[in-house]
Amino acid sequence: MTLGRITTNAGEWLRGAGPRSDVVLSSRVRLARNLAGFPFVSRSSRRQREEILERCRDQIMNGQLAENVLWVGLVECPQVDCQLLVERHLISRQHARANDLARAVAVDTNETFSIMVNEEDHLRIAVLRSGVQLAEAFEQVNRIDNIIEKKLDYAFSKRFGYLTACPTNVGTGMRVSVMLHLPALKLTGEIDKVRRAARDIHLAVRGLFGEGSEAHGDLYQISNQTTLGRSEQEILSEFEHTVVPQIIAYEQQARQALLQQRSVQLDDKIWRAWAILTQARMLGSEEVLTLLSHLRLGVNLGRIQTVDIQTINELFLLSQPAHLQKINGSAMEGAVRRQGRAELIRRRLGAAD
Amino acid sequence: MTLGRITTNAGEWLRGAGPRSDVVLSSRVRLARNLAGFPFVSRSSRRQREEILERCRDQIMNGQLAENVLWVGLVECPQVDCQLLVERHLISRQHARANDLARAVAVDTNETFSIMVNEEDHLRIAVLRSGVQLAEAFEQVNRIDNIIEKKLDYAFSKRFGYLTACPTNVGTGMRVSVMLHLPALKLTGEIDKVRRAARDIHLAVRGLFGEGSEAHGDLYQISNQTTLGRSEQEILSEFEHTVVPQIIAYEQQARQALLQQRSVQLDDKIWRAWAILTQARMLGSEEVLTLLSHLRLGVNLGRIQTVDIQTINELFLLSQPAHLQKINGSAMEGAVRRQGRAELIRRRLGAAD
């Protein structure tokens, strides 16, 4: 079993089929856990990290979590494969840069979950779902957590809850996030208002690739910052029933405003995106994300009907550098990569020569 | 007879059918003349300019120059019509801004010639031809000059030749120019070398709309600066047999270099231009000139075959503000004009809904 198998199609989170997928690409719930009796990763010895790794692997790979689980040691993993895992949101950029034999990730081959070992915490268990499916994602991550906990003793304090390397995760150790596509709020300029409002209620707003990344393609990750003093159910419920529906409503209002007040400008963006994606012979990765965003908006508003949402969602992923190179079968740099990207997109959009 | 008749198609100079029209859009020869016994325009009284105007009109409109000649007084002329004449290169921008009842232009309705009265000189007689046709243009302008001279006494000095308001025109009073399309020299960056070389041999290099204008659409006007101490034939011959063929050769070399060494980049430019021109819902005038330039290059190199050169040449003109408004039948500003421009272009390129 290799990573090759998961390259050429989209993971679960980009199927584009989940509830409210016109605005919400994916839901994600992750738990931070540490083993009792060991120091946190940053303070541990190599010997200790190796022991943590072994214990976790035994439990993760024992067949109880899923039918097929892929175990990837990050130091042995080729650079392009690490990058691929980042692009698919299965590991963090920090984890990909690991220079430590005791770092690894376990991925179920349907890509519904990934478990990073020895990232910031001993275990980071994450479940990804398409559209708004936070309750479902929590149920699954909780099930995985329970299976692992049967054999491994977690660091837990009666007063604080789960103990984690960074204080922002102490308590539930849970982070809930949704990936939102907010092109209309961006076009109307209201996105900054939404960002400020989100921050005011202690939510983090990030770009496509998490911490420190830009919101290319008008894709925004919104997640909770507070993990202490509230139950998982409270956090989930507020997110699913208040925060997410409100942002969806704002985006929908902005889309309607564009349709009613600036339909020509809107169509101009949409049709230029379609035109360039189907005709350009070279495309940069950032330009593509912007164009795919406008095209996705056009499809969601029914302005363009020659392509479906799933194809666009897949292209968000397949046009990224590591995916392109995996599909191509060899390394591509600079102009050659931009050319390969344009070819792939023309082919997938049915516009190849 | 009104200006409306000349709006919807291209003038002679943009027919795109003349010799070497792959690089040279048009040839132009103009003569500067002043009437003896009157001060130059800038030093004349209004009374004197009116008398000059009358004498010139009588001679220009007496039926000997062409079958149909249109006489346009610029103060009475609506703003949009003045702008139209500028866009068609029938009057200068300076002449269009005239606030003087004694300023006018005579235009033959086939647009092979225009005669400005009381611009910088009393008379500016210009002939425009498609492609490289300098000898033919000179023959025609000379014929017109002779007819006018039969009845009007020109200011002439045995020592200096024809006397003109600006010393740069003294002597022959002749300016020879060609409008060149040099997209490949622009893309390879060699255009600056050509500009410097042209200046070294005392040629002026200007943009699409003459003095002080930018080279939008990669269109460059090259003209002689020297009018004194050399005969018309010497100037013409050097221009037609040395200067123009050399620049054409440079451009052709650059086109071949692009084809052989950077064909993907070249096709990217060409197909993006085609894509945006046929799909955008709003287009600015400068963007259109750049896109039309790349499209024209693509057609000339045989990379794109769905449109002909004449259509593209016409669009260079018809997409300009005054032309758009004349075709539309009413004033258009800002977003509405950009929308009208995109519609016109989609229609003319056969891509309308």
mmCIF file of N, CA and C in Angstrom, chain A residues 1-2 5-6 9-12 66-71 88 106-113:
data_model
loop_
_atom_site.group_PDB
_atom_site.id
_atom_site.type_symbol
_atom_site.label_atom_id
_atom_site.label_comp_id
_atom_site.label_asym_id
_atom_site.label_seq_id
_atom_site.Cartn_x
_atom_site.Cartn_y
_atom_site.Cartn_z
ATOM 1 N N MET A 1 0.848 -1.213 0.000
ATOM 2 C CA MET A 1 0.000 0.000 0.000
ATOM 3 C C MET A 1 0.879 1.256 0.000
ATOM 4 N N THR A 2 0.678 2.116 -0.973
ATOM 5 C CA THR A 2 1.479 3.347 -1.015
ATOM 6 C C THR A 2 0.561 4.556 -1.156
ATOM 7 N N ARG A 5 -2.008 5.508 -4.362
ATOM 8 C CA ARG A 5 -3.437 5.197 -4.483
ATOM 9 C C ARG A 5 -4.353 6.376 -4.193
ATOM 10 N N ILE A 6 -3.890 7.273 -3.348
ATOM 11 C CA ILE A 6 -4.807 8.361 -2.964
ATOM 12 C C ILE A 6 -4.554 9.655 -3.736
ATOM 13 N N ASN A 9 -7.655 11.195 -6.987
ATOM 14 C CA ASN A 9 -9.003 11.715 -6.748
ATOM 15 C C ASN A 9 -9.022 12.525 -5.459
ATOM 16 N N ALA A 10 -10.164 13.102 -5.174
ATOM 17 C CA ALA A 10 -10.253 13.960 -4.000
ATOM 18 C C ALA A 10 -10.516 13.103 -2.774
ATOM 19 N N GLY A 11 -10.048 13.564 -1.642
ATOM 20 C CA GLY A 11 -10.352 12.891 -0.387
ATOM 21 C C GLY A 11 -11.795 13.159 0.002
ATOM 22 N N GLU A 12 -12.216 12.451 1.008
ATOM 23 C CA GLU A 12 -13.566 12.597 1.550
ATOM 24 C C GLU A 12 -13.988 14.065 1.686
ATOM 25 N N ALA A 66 -9.952 0.894 11.328
ATOM 26 C CA ALA A 66 -10.534 0.845 9.989
ATOM 27 C C ALA A 66 -9.928 -0.338 9.262
ATOM 28 N N GLU A 67 -10.504 -0.680 8.111
ATOM 29 C CA GLU A 67 -10.042 -1.848 7.385
ATOM 30 C C GLU A 67 -8.612 -1.660 6.883
ATOM 31 N N ASN A 68 -8.373 -0.504 6.260
ATOM 32 C CA ASN A 68 -7.038 -0.246 5.712
ATOM 33 C C ASN A 68 -6.473 1.043 6.272
ATOM 34 N N VAL A 69 -5.419 0.906 7.062
ATOM 35 C CA VAL A 69 -4.763 2.094 7.590
ATOM 36 C C VAL A 69 -3.325 2.094 7.103
ATOM 37 N N LEU A 70 -2.921 3.263 6.564
ATOM 38 C CA LEU A 70 -1.582 3.414 6.005
ATOM 39 C C LEU A 70 -0.706 4.085 7.052
ATOM 40 N N TRP A 71 0.469 3.486 7.330
ATOM 41 C CA TRP A 71 1.388 4.068 8.313
ATOM 42 C C TRP A 71 2.568 4.694 7.573
ATOM 43 N N ARG A 88 -3.357 17.504 1.118
ATOM 44 C CA ARG A 88 -4.621 16.819 1.417
ATOM 45 C C ARG A 88 -5.084 17.054 2.840
ATOM 46 N N ALA A 106 -0.721 8.147 10.615
ATOM 47 C CA ALA A 106 -1.532 7.021 10.175
ATOM 48 C C ALA A 106 -2.754 7.588 9.465
ATOM 49 N N VAL A 107 -3.023 7.047 8.277
ATOM 50 C CA VAL A 107 -4.132 7.570 7.469
ATOM 51 C C VAL A 107 -5.011 6.413 7.037
ATOM 52 N N ASP A 108 -6.297 6.536 7.250
ATOM 53 C CA ASP A 108 -7.178 5.506 6.713
ATOM 54 C C ASP A 108 -7.304 5.766 5.219
ATOM 55 N N THR A 109 -7.295 4.723 4.405
ATOM 56 C CA THR A 109 -7.185 4.931 2.954
ATOM 57 C C THR A 109 -8.428 5.574 2.352
ATOM 58 N N ASN A 110 -9.512 5.632 3.089
ATOM 59 C CA ASN A 110 -10.650 6.429 2.619
ATOM 60 C C ASN A 110 -10.498 7.889 3.022
ATOM 61 N N GLU A 111 -9.414 8.177 3.729
ATOM 62 C CA GLU A 111 -9.090 9.541 4.145
ATOM 63 C C GLU A 111 -10.164 10.194 5.001
ATOM 64 N N THR A 112 -10.854 9.392 5.802
ATOM 65 C CA THR A 112 -11.788 10.042 6.728
ATOM 66 C C THR A 112 -11.056 10.470 7.997
ATOM 67 N N PHE A 113 -9.933 9.804 8.314
ATOM 68 C CA PHE A 113 -9.186 10.275 9.478
ATOM 69 C C PHE A 113 -7.678 10.221 9.259
#
